[in-house]
Tab-separated table of C-alpha atoms and ligand atoms in Angstrom:
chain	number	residue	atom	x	y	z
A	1	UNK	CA	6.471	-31.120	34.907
A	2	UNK	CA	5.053	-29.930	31.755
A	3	UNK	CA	6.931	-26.507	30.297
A	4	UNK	CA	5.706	-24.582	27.326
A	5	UNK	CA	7.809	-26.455	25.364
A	6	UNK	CA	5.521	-29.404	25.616
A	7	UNK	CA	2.445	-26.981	24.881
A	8	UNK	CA	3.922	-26.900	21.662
A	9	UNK	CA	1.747	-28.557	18.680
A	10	UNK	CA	4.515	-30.047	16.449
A	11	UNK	CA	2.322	-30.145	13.686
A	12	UNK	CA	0.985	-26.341	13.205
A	13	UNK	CA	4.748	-25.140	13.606
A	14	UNK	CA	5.129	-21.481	11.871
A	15	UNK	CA	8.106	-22.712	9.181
A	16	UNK	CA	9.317	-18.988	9.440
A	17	UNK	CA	9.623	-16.956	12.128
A	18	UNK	CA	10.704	-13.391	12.094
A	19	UNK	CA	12.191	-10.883	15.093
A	20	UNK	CA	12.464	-7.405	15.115
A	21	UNK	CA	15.059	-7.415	17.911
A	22	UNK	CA	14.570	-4.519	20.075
A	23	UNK	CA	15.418	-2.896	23.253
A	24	UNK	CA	19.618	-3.027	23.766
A	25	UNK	CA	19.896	0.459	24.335
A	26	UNK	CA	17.450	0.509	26.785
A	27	UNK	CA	18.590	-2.615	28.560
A	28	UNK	CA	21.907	-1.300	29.196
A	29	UNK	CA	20.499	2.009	29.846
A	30	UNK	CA	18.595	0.426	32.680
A	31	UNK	CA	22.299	-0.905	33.867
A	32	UNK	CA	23.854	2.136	33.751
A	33	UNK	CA	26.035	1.152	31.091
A	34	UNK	CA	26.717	2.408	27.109
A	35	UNK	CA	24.091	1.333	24.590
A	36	UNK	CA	26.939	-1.181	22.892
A	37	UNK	CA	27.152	-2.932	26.114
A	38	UNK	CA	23.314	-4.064	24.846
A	39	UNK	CA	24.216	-4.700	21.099
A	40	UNK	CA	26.928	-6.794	22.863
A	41	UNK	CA	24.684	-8.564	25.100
A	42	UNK	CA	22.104	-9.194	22.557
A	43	UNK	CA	24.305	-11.358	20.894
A	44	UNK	CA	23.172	-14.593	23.081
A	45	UNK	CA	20.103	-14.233	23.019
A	46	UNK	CA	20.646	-14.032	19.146
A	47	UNK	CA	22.495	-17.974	19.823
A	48	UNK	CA	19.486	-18.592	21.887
A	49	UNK	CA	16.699	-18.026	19.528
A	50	UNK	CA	18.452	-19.987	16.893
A	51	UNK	CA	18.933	-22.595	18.434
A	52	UNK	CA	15.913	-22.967	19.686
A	53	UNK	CA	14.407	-22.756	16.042
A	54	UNK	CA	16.992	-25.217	14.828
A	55	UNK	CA	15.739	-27.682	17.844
A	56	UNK	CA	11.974	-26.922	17.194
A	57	UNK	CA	12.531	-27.718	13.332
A	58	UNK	CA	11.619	-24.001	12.294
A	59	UNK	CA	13.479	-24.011	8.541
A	60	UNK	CA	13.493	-20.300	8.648
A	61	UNK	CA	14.457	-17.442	11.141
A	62	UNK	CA	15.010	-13.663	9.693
A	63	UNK	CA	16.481	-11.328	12.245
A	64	UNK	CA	16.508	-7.493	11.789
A	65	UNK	CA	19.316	-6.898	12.932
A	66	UNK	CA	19.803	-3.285	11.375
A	67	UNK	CA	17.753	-1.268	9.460
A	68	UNK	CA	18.284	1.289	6.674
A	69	UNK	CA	17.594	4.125	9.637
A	70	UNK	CA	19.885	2.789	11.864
A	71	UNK	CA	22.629	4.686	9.674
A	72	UNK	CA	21.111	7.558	11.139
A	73	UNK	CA	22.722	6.880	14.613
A	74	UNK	CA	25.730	8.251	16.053
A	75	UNK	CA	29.059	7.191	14.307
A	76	UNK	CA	30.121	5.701	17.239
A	77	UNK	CA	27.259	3.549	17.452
A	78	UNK	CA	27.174	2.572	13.812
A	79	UNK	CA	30.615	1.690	14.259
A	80	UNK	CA	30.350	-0.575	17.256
A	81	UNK	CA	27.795	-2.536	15.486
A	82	UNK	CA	30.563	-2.944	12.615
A	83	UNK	CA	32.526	-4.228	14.923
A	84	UNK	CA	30.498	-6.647	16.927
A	85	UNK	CA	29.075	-8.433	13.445
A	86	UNK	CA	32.502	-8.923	12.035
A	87	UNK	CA	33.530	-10.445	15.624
A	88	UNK	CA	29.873	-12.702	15.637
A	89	UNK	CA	30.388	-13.645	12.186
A	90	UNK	CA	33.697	-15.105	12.653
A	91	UNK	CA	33.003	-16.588	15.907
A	92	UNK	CA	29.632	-18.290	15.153
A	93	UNK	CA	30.695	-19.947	11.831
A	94	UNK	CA	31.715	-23.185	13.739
A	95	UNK	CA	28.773	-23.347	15.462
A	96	UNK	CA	26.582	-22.589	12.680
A	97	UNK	CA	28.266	-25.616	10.683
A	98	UNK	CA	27.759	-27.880	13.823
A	99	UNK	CA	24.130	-26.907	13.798
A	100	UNK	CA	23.996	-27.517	10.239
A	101	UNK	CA	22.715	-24.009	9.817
A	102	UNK	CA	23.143	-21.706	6.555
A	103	UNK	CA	23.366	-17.980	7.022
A	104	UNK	CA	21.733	-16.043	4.385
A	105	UNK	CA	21.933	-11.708	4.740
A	106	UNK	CA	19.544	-9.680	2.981
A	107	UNK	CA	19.534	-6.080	2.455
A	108	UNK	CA	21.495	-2.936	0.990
A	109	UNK	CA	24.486	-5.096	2.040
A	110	UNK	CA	26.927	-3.099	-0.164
A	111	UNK	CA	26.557	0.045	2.103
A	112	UNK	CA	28.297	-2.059	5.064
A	113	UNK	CA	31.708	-1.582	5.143
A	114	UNK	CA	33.691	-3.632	3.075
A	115	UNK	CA	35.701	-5.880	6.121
A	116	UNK	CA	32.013	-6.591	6.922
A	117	UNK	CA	30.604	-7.345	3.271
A	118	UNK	CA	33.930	-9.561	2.522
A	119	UNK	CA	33.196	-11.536	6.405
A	120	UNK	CA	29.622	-11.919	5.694
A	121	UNK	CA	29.984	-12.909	2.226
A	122	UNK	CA	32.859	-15.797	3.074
A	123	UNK	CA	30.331	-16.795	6.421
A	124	UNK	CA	27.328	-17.522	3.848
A	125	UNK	CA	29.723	-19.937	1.438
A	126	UNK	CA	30.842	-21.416	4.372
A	127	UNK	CA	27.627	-22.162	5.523
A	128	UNK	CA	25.714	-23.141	2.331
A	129	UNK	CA	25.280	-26.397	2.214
A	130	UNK	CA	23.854	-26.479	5.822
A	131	UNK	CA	19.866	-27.809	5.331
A	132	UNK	CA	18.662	-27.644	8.761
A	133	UNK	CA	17.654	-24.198	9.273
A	134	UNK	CA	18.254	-20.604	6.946
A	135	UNK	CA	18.733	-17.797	9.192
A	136	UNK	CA	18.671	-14.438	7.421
A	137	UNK	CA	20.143	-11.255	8.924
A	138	UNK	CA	18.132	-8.273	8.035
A	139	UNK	CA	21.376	-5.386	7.645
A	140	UNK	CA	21.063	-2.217	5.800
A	141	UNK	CA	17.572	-3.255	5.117
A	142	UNK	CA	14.377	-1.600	5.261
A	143	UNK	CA	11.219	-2.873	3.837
A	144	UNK	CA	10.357	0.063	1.439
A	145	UNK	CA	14.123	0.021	0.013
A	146	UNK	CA	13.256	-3.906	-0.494
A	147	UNK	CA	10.301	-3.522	-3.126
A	148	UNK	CA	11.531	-0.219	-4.888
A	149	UNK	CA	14.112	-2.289	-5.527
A	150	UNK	CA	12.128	-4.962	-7.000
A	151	UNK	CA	10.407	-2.948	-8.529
A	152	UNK	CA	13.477	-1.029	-10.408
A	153	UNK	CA	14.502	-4.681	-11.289
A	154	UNK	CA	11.062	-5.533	-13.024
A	155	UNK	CA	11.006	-2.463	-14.665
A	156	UNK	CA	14.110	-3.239	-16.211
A	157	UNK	CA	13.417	-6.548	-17.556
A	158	UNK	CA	10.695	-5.575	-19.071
A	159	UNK	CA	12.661	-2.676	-20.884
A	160	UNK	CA	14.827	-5.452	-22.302
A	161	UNK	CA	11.818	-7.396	-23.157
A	162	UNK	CA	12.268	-10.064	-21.061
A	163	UNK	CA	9.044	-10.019	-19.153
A	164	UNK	CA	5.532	-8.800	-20.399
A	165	UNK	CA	3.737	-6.564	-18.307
A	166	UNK	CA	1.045	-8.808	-18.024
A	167	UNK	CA	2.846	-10.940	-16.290
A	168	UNK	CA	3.534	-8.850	-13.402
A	169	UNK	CA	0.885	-9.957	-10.498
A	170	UNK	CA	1.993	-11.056	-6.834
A	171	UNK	CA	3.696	-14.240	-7.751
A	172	UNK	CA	6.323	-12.946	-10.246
A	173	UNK	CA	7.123	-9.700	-8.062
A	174	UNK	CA	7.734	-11.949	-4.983
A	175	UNK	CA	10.367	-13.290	-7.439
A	176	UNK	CA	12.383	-10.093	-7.026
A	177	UNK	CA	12.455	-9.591	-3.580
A	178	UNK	CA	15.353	-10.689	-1.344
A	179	UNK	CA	12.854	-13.420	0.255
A	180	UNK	CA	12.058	-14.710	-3.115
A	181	UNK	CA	13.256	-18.350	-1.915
A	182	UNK	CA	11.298	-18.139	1.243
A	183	UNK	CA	7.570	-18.578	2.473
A	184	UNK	CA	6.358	-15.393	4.213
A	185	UNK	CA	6.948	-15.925	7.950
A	186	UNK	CA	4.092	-17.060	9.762
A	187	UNK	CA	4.869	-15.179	13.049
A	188	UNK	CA	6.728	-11.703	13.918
A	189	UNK	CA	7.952	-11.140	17.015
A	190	UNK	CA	9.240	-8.018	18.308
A	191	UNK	CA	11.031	-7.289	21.486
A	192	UNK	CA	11.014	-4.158	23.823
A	193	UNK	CA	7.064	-2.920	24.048
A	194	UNK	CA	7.102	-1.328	20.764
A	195	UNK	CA	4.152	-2.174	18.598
A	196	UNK	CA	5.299	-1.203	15.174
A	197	UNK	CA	6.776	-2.942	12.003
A	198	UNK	CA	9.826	-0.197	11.721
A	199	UNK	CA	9.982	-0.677	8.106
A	200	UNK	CA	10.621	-4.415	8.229
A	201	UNK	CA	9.682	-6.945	5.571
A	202	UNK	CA	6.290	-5.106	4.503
A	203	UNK	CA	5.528	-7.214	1.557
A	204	UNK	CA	5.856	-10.299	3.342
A	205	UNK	CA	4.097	-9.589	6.852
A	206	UNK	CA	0.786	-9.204	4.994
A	207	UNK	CA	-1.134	-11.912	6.473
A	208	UNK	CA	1.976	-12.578	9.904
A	209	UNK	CA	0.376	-13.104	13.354
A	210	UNK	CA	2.379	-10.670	15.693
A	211	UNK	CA	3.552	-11.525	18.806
A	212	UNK	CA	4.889	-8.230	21.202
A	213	UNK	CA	6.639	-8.959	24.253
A	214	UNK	CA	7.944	-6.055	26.922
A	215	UNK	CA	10.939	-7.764	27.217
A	216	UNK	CA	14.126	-6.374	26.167
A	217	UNK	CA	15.969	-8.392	23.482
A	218	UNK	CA	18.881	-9.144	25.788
A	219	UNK	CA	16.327	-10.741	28.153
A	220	UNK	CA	14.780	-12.936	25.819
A	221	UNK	CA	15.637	-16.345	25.999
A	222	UNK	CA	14.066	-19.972	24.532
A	223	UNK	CA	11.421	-19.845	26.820
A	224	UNK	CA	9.854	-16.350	25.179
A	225	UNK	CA	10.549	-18.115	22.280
A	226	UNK	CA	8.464	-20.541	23.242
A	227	UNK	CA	5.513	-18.579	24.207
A	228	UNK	CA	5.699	-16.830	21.325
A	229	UNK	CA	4.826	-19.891	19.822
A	230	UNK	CA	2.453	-21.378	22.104
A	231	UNK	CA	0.264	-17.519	21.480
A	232	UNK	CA	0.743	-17.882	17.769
A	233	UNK	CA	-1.098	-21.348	17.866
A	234	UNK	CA	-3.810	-20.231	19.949
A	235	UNK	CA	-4.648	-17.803	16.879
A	236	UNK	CA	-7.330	-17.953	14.189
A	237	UNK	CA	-5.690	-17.642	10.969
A	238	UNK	CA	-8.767	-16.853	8.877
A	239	UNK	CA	-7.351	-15.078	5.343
A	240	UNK	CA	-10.143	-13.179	4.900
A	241	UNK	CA	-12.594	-16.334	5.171
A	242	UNK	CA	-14.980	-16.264	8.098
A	243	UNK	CA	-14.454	-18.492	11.032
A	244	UNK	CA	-17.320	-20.714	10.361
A	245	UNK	CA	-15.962	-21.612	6.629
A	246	UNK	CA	-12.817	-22.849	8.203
A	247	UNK	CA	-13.894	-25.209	10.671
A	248	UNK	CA	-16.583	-26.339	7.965
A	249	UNK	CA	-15.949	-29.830	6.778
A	250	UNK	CA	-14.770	-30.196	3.258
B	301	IPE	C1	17.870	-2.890	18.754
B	301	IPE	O1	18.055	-2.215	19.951
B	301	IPE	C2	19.146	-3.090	17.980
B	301	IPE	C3	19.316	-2.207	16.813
B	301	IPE	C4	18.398	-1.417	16.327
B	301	IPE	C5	20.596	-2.234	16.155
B	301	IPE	P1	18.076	-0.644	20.024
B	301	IPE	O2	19.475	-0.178	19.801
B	301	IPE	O3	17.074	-0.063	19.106
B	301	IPE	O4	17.655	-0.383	21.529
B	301	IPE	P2	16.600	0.676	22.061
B	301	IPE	O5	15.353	0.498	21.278
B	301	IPE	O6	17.206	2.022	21.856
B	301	IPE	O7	16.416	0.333	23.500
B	302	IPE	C1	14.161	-1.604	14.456
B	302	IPE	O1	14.513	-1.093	15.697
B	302	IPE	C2	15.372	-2.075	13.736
B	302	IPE	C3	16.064	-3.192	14.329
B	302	IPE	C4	15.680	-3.908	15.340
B	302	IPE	C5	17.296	-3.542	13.691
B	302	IPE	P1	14.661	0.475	15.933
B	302	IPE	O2	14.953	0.660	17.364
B	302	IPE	O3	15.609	1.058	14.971
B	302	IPE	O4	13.184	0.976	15.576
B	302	IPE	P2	12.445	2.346	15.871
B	302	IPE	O5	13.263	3.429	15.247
B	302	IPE	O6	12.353	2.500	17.356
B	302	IPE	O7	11.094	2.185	15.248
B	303	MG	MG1	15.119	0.392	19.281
């Protein structure tokens, strides 16, 4: 029986993949039940999807996980999603080291409280000499907040005269980003019906093939994953050239 697994094309596999993970509230709203119930149950599809990378031999997976507006939520909310990544963190180490996975966290991470900043911190040296996969979590991180940061950090090296202004073109800034050790991701998928970015990583999505899917991120499983996969492959990616130069013999 062939799945969409096997539709797969090992060789044209996006190396980064990136999920705007979307639609707990309204899954557990559909239940009947409080929006954490959703954060809660988002967590396995969060084990799912990483897996699944790990398996497929994606080296990177970035997962928004909560943006710089999500402080504008209730306090009870915010709070419950405290919670729930201190209790993830500390129960997916293990497995994270048995996948050989690193955890990497990008972000305005000093905002989080500090029982999260100090469980985050201690999960990423525990985790970095994994090589199989780097999965960043997007916290207290909005795309905008990303580059005037970079920005504020060029700006002040070349106050101290360590870097020209000359110098400055899309190569170097990339160097001050949070991503800066990363190739942009290749695909974005985002969860829930909503077809917007939501301040994710702007800089980087330039030239990303989206993928939207109606499903609610509790929902989505290895299979989606797959598809998502399976769509992004079907794509042209042209970079501005036209579709004849590409498939033009060199
Ligand atoms: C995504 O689900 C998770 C976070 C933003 C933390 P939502 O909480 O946004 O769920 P909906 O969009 O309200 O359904
Ligand atoms: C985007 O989801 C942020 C995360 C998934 C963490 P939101 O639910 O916050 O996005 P908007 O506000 O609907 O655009
Ligand atoms: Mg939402």
């Amino acid at each position: 029986m062939s799945t969409l697994k096997d539709k797969i094309d090992f060789n044209r596999l996006p190396q980064h993949i990136a999920v705007i993970m979307d639609g707990n509230g309204r899954w557990a709203k559909e239940k009947g039940k409080m929006r954490i119930f959703g954060h809660q149950n988002g967590v396995a599809a969060v084990r799912a999807v990483s897996e699944a990378c790990a398996e497929l031999g994606v080296k990177y997976l970035t997962l928004y996980a909560f943006s710089t507006e999500n402080w504008n939520r209730s306090k009870i909310e915010v709070d419950a999603l405290m919670t729930l990544l201190s209790k993830t963190i500390a129960e997916e180490v293990k497995t994270l080291n048995d996948n050989n996975i690193r955890l990497n966290a990008i972000g305005d991470l000093q905002r989080l409280p500090k029982s999260n900043y100090d469980a985050l911190m201690k999960a990423i040296e525990d985790t970095k000499d994994n090589d199989r996969m780097t999965l960043t979590l997007c916290l207290s991180y909005s795309g905008r907040w990303e580059i005037a940061q970079a920005a504020k950090a060029v700006a002040e090296k070349v106050k101290s005269g360590e870097l020209e202004i000359e110098q400055i073109d899309e190569k170097c800034f990339s160097n001050f980003l949070n991503t800066k050790d990363m190739p942009d991701p290749e695909l974005l998928v985002r969860t829930s019906g909503e077809e917007r970015i939501s301040n994710f990583l702007l800089w980087q999505l330039a030239y990303s093939e989206f993928y939207f899917t109606d499903k609610f991120w509790p929902d989505f499983g290895k299979e989606d994953l797959y598809e998502s996969i399976v769509d992004y492959q079907s794509r042209e990616r042209r970079f501005g050239k036209t579709s004849e130069q590409l498939t033009e013999k060199k």
